[in-house]
Short mmCIF file of C-alpha atoms in Angstrom, two decimals:
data_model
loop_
_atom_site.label_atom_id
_atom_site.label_comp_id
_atom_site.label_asym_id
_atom_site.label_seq_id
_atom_site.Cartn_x
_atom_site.Cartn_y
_atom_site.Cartn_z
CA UNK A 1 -42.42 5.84 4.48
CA UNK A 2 -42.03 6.74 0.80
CA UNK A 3 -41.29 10.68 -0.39
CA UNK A 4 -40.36 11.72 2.75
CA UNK A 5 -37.58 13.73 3.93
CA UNK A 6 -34.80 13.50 6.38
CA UNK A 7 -35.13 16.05 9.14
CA UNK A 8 -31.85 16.99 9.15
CA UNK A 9 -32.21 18.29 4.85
CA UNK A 10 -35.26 20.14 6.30
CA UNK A 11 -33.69 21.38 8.89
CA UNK A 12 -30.63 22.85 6.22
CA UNK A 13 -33.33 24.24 3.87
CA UNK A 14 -35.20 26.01 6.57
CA UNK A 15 -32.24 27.87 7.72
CA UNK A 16 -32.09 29.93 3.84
CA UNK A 17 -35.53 30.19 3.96
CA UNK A 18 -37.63 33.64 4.59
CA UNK A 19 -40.15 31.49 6.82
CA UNK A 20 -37.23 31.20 9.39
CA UNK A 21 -34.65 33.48 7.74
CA UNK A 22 -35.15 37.59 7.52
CA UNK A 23 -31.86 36.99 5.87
CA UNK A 24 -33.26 35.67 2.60
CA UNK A 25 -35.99 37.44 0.63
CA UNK A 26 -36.70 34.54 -2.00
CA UNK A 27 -37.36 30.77 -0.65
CA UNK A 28 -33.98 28.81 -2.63
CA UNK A 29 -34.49 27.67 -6.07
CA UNK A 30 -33.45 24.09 -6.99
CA UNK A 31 -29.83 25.13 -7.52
CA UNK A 32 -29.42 26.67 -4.18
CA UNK A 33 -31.24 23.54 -2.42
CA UNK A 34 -29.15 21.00 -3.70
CA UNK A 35 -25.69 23.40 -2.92
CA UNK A 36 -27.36 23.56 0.61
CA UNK A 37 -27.57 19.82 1.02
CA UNK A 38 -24.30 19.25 -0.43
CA UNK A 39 -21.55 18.21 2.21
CA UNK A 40 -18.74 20.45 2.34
CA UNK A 41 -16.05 18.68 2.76
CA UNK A 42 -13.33 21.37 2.25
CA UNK A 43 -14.58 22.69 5.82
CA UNK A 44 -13.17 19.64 7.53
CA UNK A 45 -9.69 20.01 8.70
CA UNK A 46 -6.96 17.50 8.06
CA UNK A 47 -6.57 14.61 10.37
CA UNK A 48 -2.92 13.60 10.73
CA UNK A 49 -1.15 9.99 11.59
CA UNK A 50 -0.13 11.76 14.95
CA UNK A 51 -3.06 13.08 16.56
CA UNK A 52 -5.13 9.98 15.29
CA UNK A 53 -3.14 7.44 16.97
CA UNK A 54 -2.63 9.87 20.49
CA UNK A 55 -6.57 9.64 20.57
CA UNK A 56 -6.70 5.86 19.81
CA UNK A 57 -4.10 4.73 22.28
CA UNK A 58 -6.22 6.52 24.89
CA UNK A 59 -9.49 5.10 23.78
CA UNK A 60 -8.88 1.44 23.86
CA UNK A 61 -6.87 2.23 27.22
CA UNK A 62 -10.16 2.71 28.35
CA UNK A 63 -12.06 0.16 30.05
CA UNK A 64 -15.52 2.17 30.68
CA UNK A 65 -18.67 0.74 29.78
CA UNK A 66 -19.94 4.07 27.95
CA UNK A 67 -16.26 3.54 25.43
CA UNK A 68 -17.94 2.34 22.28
CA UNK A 69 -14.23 2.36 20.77
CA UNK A 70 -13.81 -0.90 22.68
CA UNK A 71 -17.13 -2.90 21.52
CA UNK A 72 -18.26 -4.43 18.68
CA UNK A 73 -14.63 -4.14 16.82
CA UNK A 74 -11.95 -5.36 14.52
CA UNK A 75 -8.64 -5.27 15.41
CA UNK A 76 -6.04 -4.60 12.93
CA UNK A 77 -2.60 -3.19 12.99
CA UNK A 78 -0.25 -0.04 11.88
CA UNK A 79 3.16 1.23 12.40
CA UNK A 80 4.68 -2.30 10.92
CA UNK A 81 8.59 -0.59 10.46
CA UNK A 82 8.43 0.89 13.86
CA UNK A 83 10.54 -1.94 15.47
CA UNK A 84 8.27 -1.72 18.71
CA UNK A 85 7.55 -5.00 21.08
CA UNK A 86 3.84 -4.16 20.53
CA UNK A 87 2.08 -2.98 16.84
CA UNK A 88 -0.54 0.22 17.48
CA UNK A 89 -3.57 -0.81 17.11
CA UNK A 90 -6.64 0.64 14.97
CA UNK A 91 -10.34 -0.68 15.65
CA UNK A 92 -13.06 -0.33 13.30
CA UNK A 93 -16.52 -1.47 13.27
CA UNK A 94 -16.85 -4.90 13.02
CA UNK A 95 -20.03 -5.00 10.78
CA UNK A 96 -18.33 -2.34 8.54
CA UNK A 97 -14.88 -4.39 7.71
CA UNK A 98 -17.03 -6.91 6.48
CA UNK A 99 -18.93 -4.89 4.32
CA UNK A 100 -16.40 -2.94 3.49
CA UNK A 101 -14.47 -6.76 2.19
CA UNK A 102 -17.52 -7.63 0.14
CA UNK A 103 -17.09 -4.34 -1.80
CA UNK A 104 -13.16 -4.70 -2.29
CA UNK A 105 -14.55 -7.95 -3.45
CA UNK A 106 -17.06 -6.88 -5.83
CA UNK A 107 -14.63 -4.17 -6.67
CA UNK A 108 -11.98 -6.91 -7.80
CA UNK A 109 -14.98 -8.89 -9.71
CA UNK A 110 -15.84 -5.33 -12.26
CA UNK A 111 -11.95 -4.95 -12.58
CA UNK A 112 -11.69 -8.38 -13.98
CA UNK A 113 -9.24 -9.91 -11.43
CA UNK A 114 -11.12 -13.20 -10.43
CA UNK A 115 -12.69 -15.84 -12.79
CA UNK A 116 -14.62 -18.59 -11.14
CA UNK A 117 -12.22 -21.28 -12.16
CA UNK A 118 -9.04 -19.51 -10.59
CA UNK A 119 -7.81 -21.79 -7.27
CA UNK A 120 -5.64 -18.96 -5.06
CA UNK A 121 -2.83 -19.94 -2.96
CA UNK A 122 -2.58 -17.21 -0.40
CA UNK A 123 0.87 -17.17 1.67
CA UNK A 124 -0.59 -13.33 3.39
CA UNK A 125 1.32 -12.85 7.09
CA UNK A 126 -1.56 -13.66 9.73
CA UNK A 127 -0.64 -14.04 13.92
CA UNK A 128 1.08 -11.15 16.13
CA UNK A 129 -1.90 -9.04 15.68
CA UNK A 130 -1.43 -9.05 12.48
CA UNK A 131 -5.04 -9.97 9.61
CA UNK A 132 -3.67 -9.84 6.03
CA UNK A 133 -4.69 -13.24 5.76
CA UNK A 134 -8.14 -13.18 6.48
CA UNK A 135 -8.49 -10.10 4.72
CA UNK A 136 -7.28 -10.97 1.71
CA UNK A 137 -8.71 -14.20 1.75
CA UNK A 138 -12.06 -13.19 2.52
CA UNK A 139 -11.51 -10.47 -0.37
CA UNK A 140 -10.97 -13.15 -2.80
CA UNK A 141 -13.42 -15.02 -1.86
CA UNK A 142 -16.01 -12.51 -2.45
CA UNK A 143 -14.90 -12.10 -5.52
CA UNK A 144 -14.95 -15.54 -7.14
CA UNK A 145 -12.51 -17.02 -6.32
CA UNK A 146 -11.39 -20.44 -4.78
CA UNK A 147 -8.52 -20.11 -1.86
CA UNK A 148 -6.37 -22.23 -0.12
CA UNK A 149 -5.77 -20.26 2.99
CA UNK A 150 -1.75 -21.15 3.32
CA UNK A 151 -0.31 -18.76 5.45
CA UNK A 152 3.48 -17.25 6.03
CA UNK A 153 4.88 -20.08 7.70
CA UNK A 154 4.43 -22.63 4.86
CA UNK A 155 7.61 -24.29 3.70
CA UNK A 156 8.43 -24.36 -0.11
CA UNK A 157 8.46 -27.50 -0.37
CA UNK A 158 4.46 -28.02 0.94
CA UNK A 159 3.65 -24.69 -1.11
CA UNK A 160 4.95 -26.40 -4.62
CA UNK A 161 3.35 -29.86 -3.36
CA UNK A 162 -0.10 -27.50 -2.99
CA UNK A 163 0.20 -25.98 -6.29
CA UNK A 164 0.60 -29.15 -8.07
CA UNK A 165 -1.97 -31.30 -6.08
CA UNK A 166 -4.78 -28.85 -6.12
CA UNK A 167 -4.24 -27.39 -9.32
CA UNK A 168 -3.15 -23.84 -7.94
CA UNK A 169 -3.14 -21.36 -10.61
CA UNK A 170 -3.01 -17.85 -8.63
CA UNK A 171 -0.57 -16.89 -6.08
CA UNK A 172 -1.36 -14.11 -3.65
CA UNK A 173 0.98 -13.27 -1.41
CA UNK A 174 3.40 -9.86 -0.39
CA UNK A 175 5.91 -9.41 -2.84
CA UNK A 176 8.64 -10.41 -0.76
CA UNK A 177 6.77 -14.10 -0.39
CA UNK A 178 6.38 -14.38 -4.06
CA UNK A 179 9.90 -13.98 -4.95
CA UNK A 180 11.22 -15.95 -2.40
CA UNK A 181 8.71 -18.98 -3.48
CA UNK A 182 9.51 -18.14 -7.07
CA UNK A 183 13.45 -18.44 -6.49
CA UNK A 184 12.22 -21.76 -4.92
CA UNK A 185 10.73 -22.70 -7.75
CA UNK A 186 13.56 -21.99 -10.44
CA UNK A 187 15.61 -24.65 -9.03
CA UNK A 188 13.45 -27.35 -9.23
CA UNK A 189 14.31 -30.00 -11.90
CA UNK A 190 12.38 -28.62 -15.52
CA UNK A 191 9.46 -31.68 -15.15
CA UNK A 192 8.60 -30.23 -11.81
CA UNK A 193 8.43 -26.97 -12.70
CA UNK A 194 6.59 -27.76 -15.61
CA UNK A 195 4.23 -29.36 -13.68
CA UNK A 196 3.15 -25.74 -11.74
CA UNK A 197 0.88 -23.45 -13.70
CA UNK A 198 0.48 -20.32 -12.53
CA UNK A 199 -1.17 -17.54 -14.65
CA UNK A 200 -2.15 -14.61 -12.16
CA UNK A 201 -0.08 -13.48 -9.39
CA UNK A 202 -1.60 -10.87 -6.71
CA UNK A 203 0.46 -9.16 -4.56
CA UNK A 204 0.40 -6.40 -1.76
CA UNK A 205 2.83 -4.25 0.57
CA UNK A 206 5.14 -2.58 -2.13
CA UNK A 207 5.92 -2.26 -5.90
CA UNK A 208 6.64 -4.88 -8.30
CA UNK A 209 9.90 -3.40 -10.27
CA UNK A 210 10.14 -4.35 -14.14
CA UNK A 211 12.81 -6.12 -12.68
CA UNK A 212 10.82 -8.52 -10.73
CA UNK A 213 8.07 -9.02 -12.63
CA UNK A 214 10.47 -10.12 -15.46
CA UNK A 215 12.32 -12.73 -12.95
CA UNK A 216 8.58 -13.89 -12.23
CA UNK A 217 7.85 -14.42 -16.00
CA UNK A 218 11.10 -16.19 -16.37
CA UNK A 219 9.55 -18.71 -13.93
CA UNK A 220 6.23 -19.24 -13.86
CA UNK A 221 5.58 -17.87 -17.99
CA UNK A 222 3.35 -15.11 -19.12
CA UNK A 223 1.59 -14.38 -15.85
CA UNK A 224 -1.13 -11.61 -15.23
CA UNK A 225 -0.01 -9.30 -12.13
CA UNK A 226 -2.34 -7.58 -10.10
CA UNK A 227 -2.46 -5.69 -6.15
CA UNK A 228 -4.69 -4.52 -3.38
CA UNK A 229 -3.90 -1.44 -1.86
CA UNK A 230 -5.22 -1.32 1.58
CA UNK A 231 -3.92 0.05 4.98
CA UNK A 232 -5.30 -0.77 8.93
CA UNK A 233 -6.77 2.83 8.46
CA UNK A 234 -8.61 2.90 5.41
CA UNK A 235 -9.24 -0.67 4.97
CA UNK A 236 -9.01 -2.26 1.17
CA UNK A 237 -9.98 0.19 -1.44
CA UNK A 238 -7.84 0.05 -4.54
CA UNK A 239 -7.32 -2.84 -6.90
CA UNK A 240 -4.62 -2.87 -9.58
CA UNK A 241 -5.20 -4.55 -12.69
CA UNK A 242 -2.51 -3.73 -15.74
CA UNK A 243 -4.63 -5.51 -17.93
CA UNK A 244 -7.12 -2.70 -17.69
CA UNK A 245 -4.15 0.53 -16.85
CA UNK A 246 -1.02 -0.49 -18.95
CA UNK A 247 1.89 -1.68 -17.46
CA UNK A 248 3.65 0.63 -15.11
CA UNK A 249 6.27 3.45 -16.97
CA UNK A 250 7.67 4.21 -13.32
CA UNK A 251 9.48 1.76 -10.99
CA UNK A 252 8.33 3.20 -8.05
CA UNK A 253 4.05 3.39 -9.34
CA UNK A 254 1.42 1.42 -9.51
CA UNK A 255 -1.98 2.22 -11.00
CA UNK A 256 -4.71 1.72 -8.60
CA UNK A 257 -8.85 1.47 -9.62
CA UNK A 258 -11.38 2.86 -7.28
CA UNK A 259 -14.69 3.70 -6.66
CA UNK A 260 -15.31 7.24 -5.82
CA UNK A 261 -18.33 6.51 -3.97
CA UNK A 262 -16.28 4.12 -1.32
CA UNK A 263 -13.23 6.76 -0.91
CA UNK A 264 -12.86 10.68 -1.43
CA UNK A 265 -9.44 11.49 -2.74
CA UNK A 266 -7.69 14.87 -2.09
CA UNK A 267 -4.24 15.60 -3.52
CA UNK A 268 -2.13 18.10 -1.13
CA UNK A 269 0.47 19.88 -3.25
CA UNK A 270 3.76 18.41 -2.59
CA UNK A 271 4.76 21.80 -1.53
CA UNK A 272 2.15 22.16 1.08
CA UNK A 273 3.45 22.53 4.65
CA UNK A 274 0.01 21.38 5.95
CA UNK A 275 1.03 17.88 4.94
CA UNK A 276 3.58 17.12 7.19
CA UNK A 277 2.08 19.31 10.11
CA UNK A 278 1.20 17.92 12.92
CA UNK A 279 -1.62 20.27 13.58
CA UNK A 280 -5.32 19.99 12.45
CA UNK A 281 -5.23 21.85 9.71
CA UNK A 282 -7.86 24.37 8.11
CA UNK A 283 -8.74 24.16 4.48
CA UNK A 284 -8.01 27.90 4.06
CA UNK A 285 -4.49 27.01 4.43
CA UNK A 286 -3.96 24.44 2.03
CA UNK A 287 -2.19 24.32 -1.42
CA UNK A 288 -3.95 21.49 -3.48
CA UNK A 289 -2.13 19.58 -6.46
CA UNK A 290 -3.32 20.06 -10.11
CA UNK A 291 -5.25 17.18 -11.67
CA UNK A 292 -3.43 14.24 -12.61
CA UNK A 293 -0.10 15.64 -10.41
CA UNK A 294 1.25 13.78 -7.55
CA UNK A 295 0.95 15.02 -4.01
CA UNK A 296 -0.09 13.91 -0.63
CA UNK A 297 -3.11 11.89 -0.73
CA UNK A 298 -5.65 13.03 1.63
CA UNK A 299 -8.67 10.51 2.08
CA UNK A 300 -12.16 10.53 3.04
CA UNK A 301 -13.62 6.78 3.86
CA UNK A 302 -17.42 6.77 2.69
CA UNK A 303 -17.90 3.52 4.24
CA UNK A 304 -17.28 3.92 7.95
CA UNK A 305 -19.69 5.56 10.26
CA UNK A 306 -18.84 4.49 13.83
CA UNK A 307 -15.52 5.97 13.74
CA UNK A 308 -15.26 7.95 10.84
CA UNK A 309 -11.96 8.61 8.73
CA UNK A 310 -12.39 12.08 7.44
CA UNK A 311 -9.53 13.97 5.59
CA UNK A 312 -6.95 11.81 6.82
CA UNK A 313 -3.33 12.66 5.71
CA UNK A 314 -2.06 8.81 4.60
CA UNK A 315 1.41 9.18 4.23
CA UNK A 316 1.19 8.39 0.79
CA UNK A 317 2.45 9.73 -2.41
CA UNK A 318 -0.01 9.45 -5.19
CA UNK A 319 -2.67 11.25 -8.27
CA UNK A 320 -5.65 10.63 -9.35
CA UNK A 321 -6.62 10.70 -13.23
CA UNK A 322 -9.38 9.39 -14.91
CA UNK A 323 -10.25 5.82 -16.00
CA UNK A 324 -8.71 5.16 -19.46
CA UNK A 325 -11.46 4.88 -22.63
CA UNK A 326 -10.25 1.35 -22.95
CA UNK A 327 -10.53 -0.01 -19.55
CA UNK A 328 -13.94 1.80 -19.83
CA UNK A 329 -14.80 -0.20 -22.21
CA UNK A 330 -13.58 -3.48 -21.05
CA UNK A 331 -14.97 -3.44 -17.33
CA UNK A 332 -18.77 -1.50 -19.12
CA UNK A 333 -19.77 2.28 -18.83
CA UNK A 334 -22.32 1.46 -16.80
CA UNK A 335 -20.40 -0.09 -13.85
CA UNK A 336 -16.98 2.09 -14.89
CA UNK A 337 -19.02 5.27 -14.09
CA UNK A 338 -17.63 6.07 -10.69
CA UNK A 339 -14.61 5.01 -11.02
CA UNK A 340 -11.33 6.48 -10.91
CA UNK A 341 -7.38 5.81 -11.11
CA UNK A 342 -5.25 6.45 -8.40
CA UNK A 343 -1.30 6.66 -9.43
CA UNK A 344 0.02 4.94 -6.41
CA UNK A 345 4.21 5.77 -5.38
CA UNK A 346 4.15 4.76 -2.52
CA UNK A 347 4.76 6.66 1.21
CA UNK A 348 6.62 9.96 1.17
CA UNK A 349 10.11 9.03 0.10
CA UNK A 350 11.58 12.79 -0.43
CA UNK A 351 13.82 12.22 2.84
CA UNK A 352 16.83 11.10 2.38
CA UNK A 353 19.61 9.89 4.99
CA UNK A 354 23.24 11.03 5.42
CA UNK A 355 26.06 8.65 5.41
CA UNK A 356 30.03 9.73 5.31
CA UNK A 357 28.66 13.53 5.03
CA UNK A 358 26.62 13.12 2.23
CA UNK A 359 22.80 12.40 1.68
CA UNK A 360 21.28 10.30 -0.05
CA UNK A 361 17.84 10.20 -1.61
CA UNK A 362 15.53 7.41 -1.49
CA UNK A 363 13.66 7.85 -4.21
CA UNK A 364 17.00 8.08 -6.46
CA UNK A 365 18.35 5.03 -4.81
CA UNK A 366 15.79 2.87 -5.65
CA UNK A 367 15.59 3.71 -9.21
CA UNK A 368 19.86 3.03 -9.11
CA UNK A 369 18.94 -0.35 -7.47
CA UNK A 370 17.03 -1.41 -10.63
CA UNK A 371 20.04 -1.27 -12.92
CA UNK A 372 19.70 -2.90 -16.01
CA UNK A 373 22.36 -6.32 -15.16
CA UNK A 374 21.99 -6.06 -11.75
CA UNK A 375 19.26 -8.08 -11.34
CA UNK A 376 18.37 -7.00 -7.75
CA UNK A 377 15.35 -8.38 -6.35
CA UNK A 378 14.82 -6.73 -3.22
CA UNK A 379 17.59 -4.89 -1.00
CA UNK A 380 18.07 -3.06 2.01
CA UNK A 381 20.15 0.19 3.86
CA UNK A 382 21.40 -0.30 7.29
CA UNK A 383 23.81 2.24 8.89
CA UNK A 384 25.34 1.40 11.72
CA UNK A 385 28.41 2.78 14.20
CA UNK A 386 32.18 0.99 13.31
CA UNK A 387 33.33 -1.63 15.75
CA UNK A 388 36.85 0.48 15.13
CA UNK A 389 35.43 2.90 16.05
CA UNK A 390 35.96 4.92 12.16
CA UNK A 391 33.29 6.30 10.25
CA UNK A 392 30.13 4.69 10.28
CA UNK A 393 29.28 1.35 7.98
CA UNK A 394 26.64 1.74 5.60
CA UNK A 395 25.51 -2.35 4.66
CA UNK A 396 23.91 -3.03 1.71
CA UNK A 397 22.09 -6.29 1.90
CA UNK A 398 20.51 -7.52 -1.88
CA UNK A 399 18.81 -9.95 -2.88
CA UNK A 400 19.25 -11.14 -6.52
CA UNK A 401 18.12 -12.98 -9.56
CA UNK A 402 20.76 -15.66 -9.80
CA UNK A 403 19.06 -17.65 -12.34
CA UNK A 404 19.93 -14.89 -14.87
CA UNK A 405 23.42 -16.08 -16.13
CA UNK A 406 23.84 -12.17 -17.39
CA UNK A 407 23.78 -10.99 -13.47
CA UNK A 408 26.65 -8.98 -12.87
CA UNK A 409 29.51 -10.08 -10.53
CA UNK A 410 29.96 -9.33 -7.30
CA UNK A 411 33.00 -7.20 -7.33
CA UNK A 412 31.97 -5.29 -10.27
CA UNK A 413 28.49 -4.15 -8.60
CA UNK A 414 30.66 -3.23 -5.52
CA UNK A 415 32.94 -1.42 -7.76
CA UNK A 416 29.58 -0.05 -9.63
CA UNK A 417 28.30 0.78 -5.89
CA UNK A 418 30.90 2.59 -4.74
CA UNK A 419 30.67 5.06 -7.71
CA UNK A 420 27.08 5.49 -6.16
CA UNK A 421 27.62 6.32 -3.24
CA UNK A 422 30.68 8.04 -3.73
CA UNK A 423 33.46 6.19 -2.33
CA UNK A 424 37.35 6.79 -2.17
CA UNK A 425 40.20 4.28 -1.34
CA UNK A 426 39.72 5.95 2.44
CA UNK A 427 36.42 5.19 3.03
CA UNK A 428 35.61 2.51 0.58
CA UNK A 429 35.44 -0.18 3.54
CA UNK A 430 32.74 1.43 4.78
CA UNK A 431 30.22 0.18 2.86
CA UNK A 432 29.31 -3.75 3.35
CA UNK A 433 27.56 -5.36 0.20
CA UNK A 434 26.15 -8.60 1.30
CA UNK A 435 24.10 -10.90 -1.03
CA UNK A 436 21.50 -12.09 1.04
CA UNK A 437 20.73 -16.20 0.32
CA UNK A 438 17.27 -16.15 1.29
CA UNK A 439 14.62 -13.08 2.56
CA UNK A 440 14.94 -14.60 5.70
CA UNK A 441 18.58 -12.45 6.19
CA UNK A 442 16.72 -9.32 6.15
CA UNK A 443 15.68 -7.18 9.17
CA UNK A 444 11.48 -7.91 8.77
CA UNK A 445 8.95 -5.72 10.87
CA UNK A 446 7.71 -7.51 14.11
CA UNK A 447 4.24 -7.07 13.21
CA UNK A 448 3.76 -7.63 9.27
CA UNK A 449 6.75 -9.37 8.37
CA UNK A 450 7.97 -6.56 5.81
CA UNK A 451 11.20 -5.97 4.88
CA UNK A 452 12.32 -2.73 6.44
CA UNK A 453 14.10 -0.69 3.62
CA UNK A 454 15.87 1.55 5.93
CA UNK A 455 17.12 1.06 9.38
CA UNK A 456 19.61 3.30 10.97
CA UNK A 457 21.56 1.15 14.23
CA UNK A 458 23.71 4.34 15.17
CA UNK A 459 24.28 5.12 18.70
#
């Protein structure tokens, strides 16, 4: 029934009201009504990684008929890096993924992403638990576009026979896919590369360097790049577009757009021990970021109900600034009204790891690893104990842009290398550089197929 009120507001208003209240003299004015009814989020404590996943292990462990965790529920997984012989698991409501895929969909459609015409190849991991194929597909699909659900295990050889048959003229795929199809494609004789015509690539599951995205123009021409940000926790929520943010000043960034009505954002000051507690935290004890200043993103999902995500500490490092005036104006004020930028770098990468005595920071490697020269594509760390029993091996395993005929040699990045890492005659056997032929020679998570940046074998 029209103009009527849900019991619950009544029941707020009555408690400041004289009627019920010898507290308050005055019945509240509009102000104080509205301040009533407004959800205070800051009350909430923090919900960490932790103490979610404790309380979901023992809830679908649980076989009794009163568990709603169980019913109705999608299946998706976490902890992809964790090396384990089974992924963790997170369930949400079924009916919500969906509708929480048609509105990463529409969201794609206002950030002009899809156009009706565009035919998507999607190579997303799917099996072992594991749905970034149907997701992304479905996400697509909702927002124009026409997909050819392809799948990990597709060779190269069927994926460039795809692309020229059908017309293909998106790729969507993780990162790691897309270069390895693209280094596919660059040595293919000139009239069959000629006869692929790609103009958007979307990718997901970590950054595109300027590195990379310039080896991708080198092959497939001027192509647009854009990214969905979405984790088993939070679902999809974020879609990059650089057409609409500017290309990326930072390596390790990305600028996500989201609607504020489908996620709450909180930045924790980077500072803040609350963020890496493993306690519930209250909001009393919390240090919060300035606008537009990275910290640890804490996130409220508007669009689950049956097990709600409420201040959840991600794990990730990010800000969140305003939509730029010309984006604004592209995408309309009208539909650009609630939404906001998130500055995406990535999860917390201020550890670091000690080799030979020494430690090394991750966030200071990667920006070494995108040299100008070096041309690497995608590398990895692994430390490991020395079959002679010396100091432990630190191996280096790249991945590079051969195609470039300005990549520098071998022996002069391992000279370069060992200036990084600090090397002396003594130890410089230590360290193994090993140029990877194919992605295939990396150590890849179980569950999502990711390349694992760090891995540390020591007994």
């Amino acid at each position: 029934m029209a103009n009527c009120y849900p019991l619950q507001d009544i029941l707020t208003i009555a408690r400041i009201h004289p009627f019920y209240s010898t507290e308050h003299k005055y019945p509240p004015n509009s102000r104080e009504i509205a301040q009533a009814l407004k959800p205070e989020l800051s009350t909430e404590k923090l919900l960490h990684k932790t103490q979610l996943y404790e309380t979901i292990e023992r809830l679908y462990a649980d076989t009794c008929c009163e568990n709603g965790y169980r019913t109705n529920s999608y299946v998706s997984t976490t902890g992809g890096g964790s090396g384990k012989s089974l992924p963790m698991l997170f369930l949400t409501n079924t009916v919500e993924n969906r509708n929480q895929r048609v509105a990463a969909g529409r969201l794609m459609q206002t950030c002009k992403v899809m156009e009706p015409t565009d035919w998507v190849f999607n190579m997303h991991h799917s099996g072992s638990f594991y749905r970034a194929l149907d997701l992304t597909t479905e996400i697509i699909e909702h927002a124009g576009g026409t997909v050819l659900s392809a799948g990990h295990t597709i060779t190269h050889e069927k994926a460039v026979d795809a692309c020229q048959k059908f017309h293909i003229n998106v790729l969507s795929g993780d990162a790691s896919q897309i270069i390895s199809l693209a280094h596919h494609v660059a040595t293919l004789s000139e009239s069959l590369r000629s006869s692929i015509n790609i103009t958007k690539i979307i990718y997901t599951c970590e950054m595109l360097s300027r590195t990379r995205r310039k080896f991708l123009t080198s092959i497939f021409g001027p192509v647009a790049f854009y990214s969905i940000f979405a984790s088993a926790e939070t679902g999809p929520w974020a879609i990059a577009n650089f057409n609409l943010t500017g290309e990326p000043a930072d390596d390790n960034a990305a600028d996500f757009i989201y609607d504020e009505r489908a996620m709450r954002v909180e930045v924790l000051a980077m500072s803040s021990p609350a963020a890496d507690s493993q306690q519930l935290s209250l909001s009393g004890e919390l240090e919060f970021a300035p606008e537009a200043t990275a910290g640890h993103l804490v996130l409220t999902c508007l669009q689950r109900l049956q097990n709600p995500l409420v201040r959840y500490v991600s794990g990730d490092i990010g800000s969140v600034h305003e939509l730029p005036a010309s984006a604004m104006r592209q995408i309309g004020e009208d539909k650009a009204a609630h939404l906001k930028v998130l500055r995406l770098y990535g999860r917390d990468q201020r550890f670091s790891f000690k080799w030979l005595g020494e430690y090394y920071d991750f966030a200071e490697l990667s920006k070494v690893m995108q040299t100008e020269g070096w041309d690497i594509l995608h590398w990895q760390v692994i430390l490991k104990d020395d079959d002679l029993k010396g100091p432990d091996i630190c191996e280096l395993r790249l991945f590079r842009d051969w195609v470039d005929g300005r990549t520098v040699a071998c022996k002069e990045l391992e000279r370069d290398l060992a200036e990084v890492f600090h090397l002396t005659p003594l130890n410089a056997k230590q360290l193994k550089v090993v140029n990877v032929k194919n992605m295939e020679e990396f150590v890849k998570s179980e569950t999502s197929n990711k390349i694992i940046r760090f891995l540390d074998f020591r007994a």
